[in-house]
Coordinates of C-alpha atoms in Angstrom, one line a residue:
M1 CA 4.6 -26.9 -26.8
Q2 CA 5.9 -24.8 -23.9
Q3 CA 8.0 -26.8 -21.4
T4 CA 6.8 -26.8 -17.8
V5 CA 9.4 -25.4 -15.4
H6 CA 9.6 -26.9 -12.0
I7 CA 9.7 -24.3 -9.3
A8 CA 10.9 -25.3 -5.9
A9 CA 9.1 -24.2 -2.8
P10 CA 10.0 -20.6 -1.6
G11 CA 12.7 -20.4 1.0
T12 CA 13.9 -24.0 0.6
P13 CA 17.5 -25.2 0.0
E14 CA 16.2 -26.5 -3.4
R15 CA 14.9 -23.1 -4.3
A16 CA 18.2 -21.5 -3.3
D17 CA 20.1 -23.9 -5.6
Q18 CA 17.7 -23.1 -8.4
I19 CA 18.4 -19.4 -7.9
K20 CA 22.1 -19.8 -7.7
S21 CA 22.1 -21.7 -11.0
W22 CA 20.0 -18.9 -12.6
L23 CA 22.4 -16.2 -11.3
R24 CA 25.4 -18.1 -12.8
A25 CA 23.6 -18.0 -16.1
V26 CA 22.7 -14.3 -16.1
T27 CA 25.7 -12.8 -14.4
L28 CA 28.3 -15.4 -15.6
T29 CA 29.6 -15.7 -12.0
E30 CA 28.4 -17.5 -9.0
P31 CA 27.5 -15.4 -5.9
Q32 CA 29.6 -16.0 -2.8
T33 CA 26.5 -16.0 -0.7
L34 CA 22.7 -16.2 -1.2
K35 CA 20.7 -15.4 1.9
P36 CA 17.0 -14.9 2.5
G37 CA 16.2 -11.1 2.5
G38 CA 12.7 -11.3 3.9
S39 CA 9.1 -11.1 2.5
D40 CA 6.3 -8.7 2.3
A41 CA 2.5 -8.8 2.5
S42 CA 2.3 -10.4 -0.9
V43 CA 3.5 -13.9 -2.0
R44 CA 6.9 -12.5 -2.9
V45 CA 10.2 -13.6 -1.2
Y46 CA 13.5 -11.7 -1.5
W47 CA 17.0 -13.0 -1.5
R48 CA 20.3 -11.0 -1.3
A49 CA 23.1 -12.3 -3.5
T50 CA 26.7 -11.2 -2.7
W51 CA 29.8 -11.0 -4.9
P52 CA 33.1 -9.5 -3.9
D53 CA 32.3 -6.1 -5.5
R54 CA 28.5 -5.9 -5.2
T55 CA 25.2 -7.2 -3.9
L56 CA 21.9 -7.7 -5.8
I57 CA 18.4 -8.6 -4.8
V58 CA 16.4 -11.5 -6.3
M59 CA 12.7 -11.1 -6.2
D60 CA 11.2 -14.6 -6.1
A61 CA 7.6 -15.2 -6.9
D62 CA 5.8 -18.2 -8.3
P63 CA 4.3 -17.0 -11.6
Q64 CA 1.2 -19.0 -10.9
A65 CA 0.6 -16.8 -7.8
F66 CA 2.1 -13.5 -8.9
N67 CA 1.9 -11.7 -12.3
V68 CA 5.2 -9.8 -12.6
Q69 CA 4.3 -8.0 -15.8
P70 CA 2.7 -5.0 -14.1
F71 CA 5.8 -4.6 -11.9
L72 CA 8.0 -4.6 -14.9
A73 CA 5.8 -2.2 -16.9
I74 CA 5.4 0.3 -14.1
Q75 CA 9.1 0.1 -13.2
Q76 CA 9.9 1.0 -16.8
Q77 CA 7.4 3.9 -16.9
L78 CA 8.6 5.4 -13.5
A79 CA 12.3 5.0 -14.4
A80 CA 11.7 6.7 -17.8
G81 CA 10.1 9.6 -15.9
G82 CA 13.0 10.1 -13.6
I83 CA 11.5 8.5 -10.5
H84 CA 13.9 6.5 -8.4
V85 CA 13.0 2.9 -8.6
P86 CA 15.1 -0.3 -8.3
A87 CA 16.7 -1.1 -11.7
V88 CA 15.7 -4.4 -13.3
I89 CA 18.8 -6.3 -14.3
A90 CA 17.4 -9.6 -15.5
H91 CA 14.1 -11.5 -15.4
D92 CA 12.9 -15.0 -16.1
E93 CA 9.2 -15.3 -16.2
A94 CA 9.0 -19.1 -16.2
L95 CA 11.2 -19.3 -13.1
G96 CA 9.5 -16.4 -11.4
L97 CA 12.8 -14.6 -10.7
T98 CA 13.7 -11.0 -11.2
L99 CA 17.1 -9.6 -10.5
L100 CA 17.1 -6.0 -9.0
D101 CA 19.5 -3.4 -7.7
D102 CA 20.2 -3.8 -4.0
L103 CA 18.9 -0.6 -2.3
G104 CA 20.1 -1.6 1.1
D105 CA 18.0 -1.9 4.2
I106 CA 16.9 1.6 5.1
L107 CA 13.2 2.2 4.9
L108 CA 11.7 5.6 5.2
A109 CA 10.0 4.3 8.3
D110 CA 13.5 3.9 9.9
L111 CA 14.3 7.6 9.5
L112 CA 11.1 9.1 11.0
S113 CA 12.7 9.8 14.4
G114 CA 10.8 12.8 15.6
E115 CA 8.8 15.4 13.9
A116 CA 11.7 17.5 12.6
A117 CA 13.4 14.6 10.8
A118 CA 10.0 13.2 9.7
K119 CA 8.9 16.5 8.2
A120 CA 12.0 16.9 6.1
W121 CA 11.6 13.4 4.7
Y122 CA 7.9 13.7 4.2
L123 CA 8.4 16.9 2.2
R124 CA 10.7 15.0 -0.1
A125 CA 8.1 12.2 -0.4
I126 CA 5.5 14.9 -1.3
D127 CA 7.8 16.2 -4.0
T128 CA 8.2 12.7 -5.5
L129 CA 4.5 12.1 -5.4
V130 CA 3.7 15.4 -7.1
D131 CA 6.3 14.6 -9.8
I132 CA 4.6 11.2 -10.4
Q133 CA 1.1 12.7 -10.5
K134 CA 2.2 15.6 -12.8
H135 CA 4.2 13.6 -15.3
M136 CA 3.0 9.9 -15.4
A137 CA 0.4 8.9 -17.9
F138 CA -2.4 6.9 -16.3
D139 CA -5.2 6.3 -18.8
H140 CA -3.7 2.9 -19.7
L141 CA -3.9 1.8 -16.1
P142 CA -6.7 -0.3 -14.6
A143 CA -9.5 1.9 -13.3
F144 CA -9.9 2.2 -9.5
D145 CA -13.7 2.4 -10.1
A146 CA -16.8 2.0 -8.0
S147 CA -16.8 -1.8 -8.2
F148 CA -13.1 -1.8 -7.3
L149 CA -13.8 0.4 -4.2
R150 CA -16.6 -1.8 -3.1
R151 CA -14.6 -5.0 -3.5
E152 CA -11.9 -3.6 -1.3
M153 CA -14.3 -2.6 1.5
E154 CA -15.9 -6.1 1.3
I155 CA -12.5 -7.5 2.3
G156 CA -13.0 -5.7 5.6
R157 CA -16.5 -7.0 6.0
E158 CA -15.6 -10.6 5.2
W159 CA -12.2 -11.0 6.8
Y160 CA -12.1 -8.5 9.7
L161 CA -15.7 -8.3 10.8
G162 CA -16.8 -11.8 9.8
K163 CA -13.9 -14.2 10.1
Y164 CA -11.7 -12.4 12.6
L165 CA -14.4 -10.9 15.0
G166 CA -17.2 -13.3 14.1
A167 CA -19.6 -10.4 13.5
E168 CA -21.7 -11.3 10.5
L169 CA -23.8 -8.4 9.4
E170 CA -27.5 -8.9 8.8
G171 CA -30.8 -7.0 8.9
K172 CA -30.5 -3.3 9.7
A173 CA -26.7 -3.6 10.3
L174 CA -26.2 -4.9 6.8
Q175 CA -28.4 -2.2 5.3
T176 CA -26.4 0.4 7.2
W177 CA -23.2 -1.1 5.9
E178 CA -24.5 -1.1 2.3
R179 CA -25.8 2.5 2.6
T180 CA -22.7 3.8 4.1
T181 CA -20.2 2.1 1.8
A182 CA -22.3 3.5 -1.1
L183 CA -21.8 7.0 0.3
I184 CA -18.1 6.4 0.6
V185 CA -17.9 5.1 -3.0
A186 CA -19.8 8.2 -4.3
Q187 CA -17.5 10.5 -2.4
C188 CA -14.3 8.8 -3.7
M189 CA -15.5 8.6 -7.2
S190 CA -16.3 12.4 -7.2
Q191 CA -12.6 13.1 -6.9
P192 CA -10.1 14.1 -9.6
M193 CA -8.3 11.1 -11.1
G194 CA -4.7 10.4 -11.9
F195 CA -1.8 8.0 -11.5
M196 CA -2.3 6.2 -8.2
L197 CA 0.3 3.9 -6.6
R198 CA -2.0 2.5 -4.0
D199 CA 0.7 1.7 -1.3
Y200 CA 2.8 4.9 -1.1
H201 CA 3.8 4.7 2.6
S202 CA 6.8 4.6 4.9
R203 CA 7.6 0.9 4.4
N204 CA 7.4 1.1 0.6
L205 CA 9.9 4.0 0.3
M206 CA 13.6 3.3 0.7
V207 CA 16.6 5.6 1.0
K208 CA 20.0 4.9 -0.6
N209 CA 22.7 7.5 -1.1
D210 CA 20.3 10.1 0.3
D211 CA 17.8 9.4 -2.6
L212 CA 14.2 8.4 -2.0
Y213 CA 13.2 5.2 -3.9
V214 CA 9.7 3.9 -4.6
I215 CA 9.7 0.1 -4.3
D216 CA 6.1 -1.1 -4.4
F217 CA 4.3 0.1 -7.5
Q218 CA 3.0 -2.9 -9.5
D219 CA -0.6 -2.3 -8.3
A220 CA -0.8 1.2 -9.8
V221 CA -4.2 2.3 -11.1
K222 CA -6.1 5.3 -12.4
G223 CA -7.7 6.6 -9.3
P224 CA -8.4 9.5 -6.9
L225 CA -5.4 11.8 -6.5
C226 CA -5.9 12.0 -2.7
Y227 CA -5.4 8.2 -2.2
D228 CA -1.6 8.2 -2.1
V229 CA -1.7 11.2 0.3
V230 CA -3.8 9.1 2.6
S231 CA -1.4 6.1 2.3
L232 CA 1.5 8.4 3.3
F233 CA 0.0 10.3 6.1
R234 CA -2.6 7.9 7.5
D235 CA 0.0 5.2 7.5
A236 CA -1.0 1.8 9.0
Y237 CA 2.5 1.5 10.4
V238 CA 3.2 4.9 11.9
E239 CA 1.0 7.6 13.4
W240 CA 1.5 11.3 13.9
D241 CA -0.3 14.1 15.8
E242 CA -3.3 15.3 13.7
G243 CA -1.9 18.9 13.6
F244 CA 1.4 17.6 12.1
V245 CA -0.5 15.6 9.5
L246 CA -2.8 18.5 8.6
D247 CA 0.2 20.8 8.0
L248 CA 1.8 18.2 5.7
V249 CA -1.5 17.6 3.8
I250 CA -1.8 21.3 3.2
R251 CA 1.8 21.4 1.9
Y252 CA 1.0 18.6 -0.5
W253 CA -2.2 20.3 -1.7
E254 CA -0.3 23.6 -2.3
K255 CA 2.5 21.9 -4.2
A256 CA 0.1 19.8 -6.2
R257 CA -1.9 22.9 -7.2
A258 CA 1.3 24.9 -8.1
A259 CA 2.4 22.0 -10.3
G260 CA -0.9 21.8 -12.1
V261 CA -2.0 18.5 -10.6
P262 CA -5.9 18.8 -10.8
V263 CA -6.7 18.4 -7.1
N264 CA -9.7 20.1 -5.6
A265 CA -9.6 23.9 -5.8
D266 CA -10.9 24.3 -2.2
F267 CA -8.7 22.7 0.5
G268 CA -11.8 21.9 2.6
D269 CA -13.1 19.8 -0.2
F270 CA -9.8 18.1 -0.6
Y271 CA -9.5 17.3 3.1
K272 CA -12.9 15.8 3.3
A273 CA -12.0 13.6 0.3
F274 CA -8.8 12.7 2.1
E275 CA -10.7 11.6 5.2
W276 CA -13.3 9.6 3.3
Q277 CA -10.8 8.0 1.1
G278 CA -8.8 7.0 4.2
L279 CA -11.9 5.3 5.6
Q280 CA -12.3 3.3 2.4
R281 CA -8.6 2.3 2.5
H282 CA -8.7 1.4 6.1
L283 CA -11.7 -0.8 5.8
K284 CA -9.7 -2.8 3.2
V285 CA -6.6 -2.7 5.4
L286 CA -8.5 -4.2 8.4
G287 CA -9.5 -7.1 6.1
L288 CA -6.1 -7.6 4.6
F289 CA -4.4 -7.7 8.0
A290 CA -7.0 -10.2 9.3
R291 CA -6.5 -12.3 6.2
L292 CA -2.7 -12.3 6.5
H293 CA -3.2 -13.6 10.1
L294 CA -5.9 -16.1 9.5
R295 CA -5.0 -17.5 6.1
D296 CA -1.3 -16.8 5.7
G297 CA 0.0 -17.1 9.3
K298 CA 1.5 -13.6 9.2
D299 CA 0.5 -12.5 12.7
R300 CA 2.7 -9.4 12.9
Y301 CA 0.1 -7.3 11.1
L302 CA -2.3 -7.7 14.0
N303 CA -0.2 -5.2 16.0
D304 CA -1.2 -2.5 13.6
L305 CA -5.0 -3.0 13.8
P306 CA -5.5 -0.6 16.8
R307 CA -3.8 2.2 14.8
V308 CA -6.0 1.6 11.8
L309 CA -9.1 1.5 13.9
G310 CA -8.1 4.7 15.6
Y311 CA -8.0 6.5 12.3
M312 CA -11.4 5.2 11.4
R313 CA -13.0 6.1 14.7
K314 CA -11.9 9.7 14.4
V315 CA -13.2 10.1 10.9
C316 CA -16.6 8.4 11.7
Q317 CA -17.0 10.7 14.7
R318 CA -16.5 13.8 12.5
Y319 CA -19.3 13.1 10.0
D320 CA -22.9 12.4 10.9
E321 CA -23.4 10.2 7.8
L322 CA -20.8 7.8 9.3
T323 CA -22.5 7.3 12.7
G324 CA -24.0 3.9 11.6
L325 CA -20.6 2.6 10.5
Y326 CA -19.1 3.7 13.7
R327 CA -21.7 1.8 15.6
I328 CA -21.0 -1.3 13.5
L329 CA -17.3 -1.2 14.3
L330 CA -17.9 -0.7 18.0
N331 CA -20.5 -3.4 18.3
A332 CA -18.3 -5.9 16.4
Q333 CA -15.6 -5.4 19.0
G334 CA -17.9 -5.8 21.9
E335 CA -18.0 -2.0 22.7
K336 CA -21.7 -1.4 23.1
I337 CA -22.7 2.2 23.1
D338 CA -25.8 3.7 24.7
S339 CA -25.8 7.2 23.2
G340 CA -29.0 6.8 21.2
F341 CA -27.4 6.3 17.8
T342 CA -29.8 4.8 15.3
F343 CA -29.2 3.0 12.0

């Protein structure tokens, strides 16, 4: 019979002592210091352990709440393919602890100071993404299929429209939601598929010794190739002029085509896919940010809601089929419109 392991509450002195004891066992030395290193939008907590000659990061996640196996499997696949990812030094599944390289504190987001600097880094991020899409096997990954797409958008309906704004959809509004999300699903599912990271953006890329590292990859799926381009350039945390983004999206498309990545042959088709996939992603993101606030007490994500809504408004205004969804969003926020739009 497997012995149950007691896991102390995250961030507590008891948990710190538990981690120190584990570090002594796996490194044969006790760290001089062990300090909280922050958290992310998931249930994971990070610690920085310091020795005289090095620092390492402990990823701390209760195994009852976080399955670390996809993280370990995708880390191994990406590393074997030459993609910069944090090295896994040790892991204890029962304790929910994983020991990683310390990549420092520099996020890509910290280096995007003006368009010139941002363009140079984004071009490198494009190169990394194309390498991943060209070389990484993906048929073994979970499918980002029609039901997956719908579930994600329903997070937006439940948590952002319903619980955050108090706007429960019914009648014609609900029919419009269902009809429009079906159109979005059909558009997304018509795209070429490949290795999809799902959160390839400025806060999930780090820089160490001038190398770009991918740090959040455990949710990788087999999905539309344009999705990670959306994550990067319609970033929920940083916004750029549309002309600047368009130039970079064209550069991605050209590099992907040259590398043999099976993106759309016509750029107009690819850009429409990019916009509609962005709408799907941002409906999910609205719900996630609302849920982080209402359920998890992580209020800082509310600051990013206007940016996400701004992306969605622009896309809805560009396509007649999205007029009904645009009206739903405006009405939910108390912005009544009198322009004769119909459901």
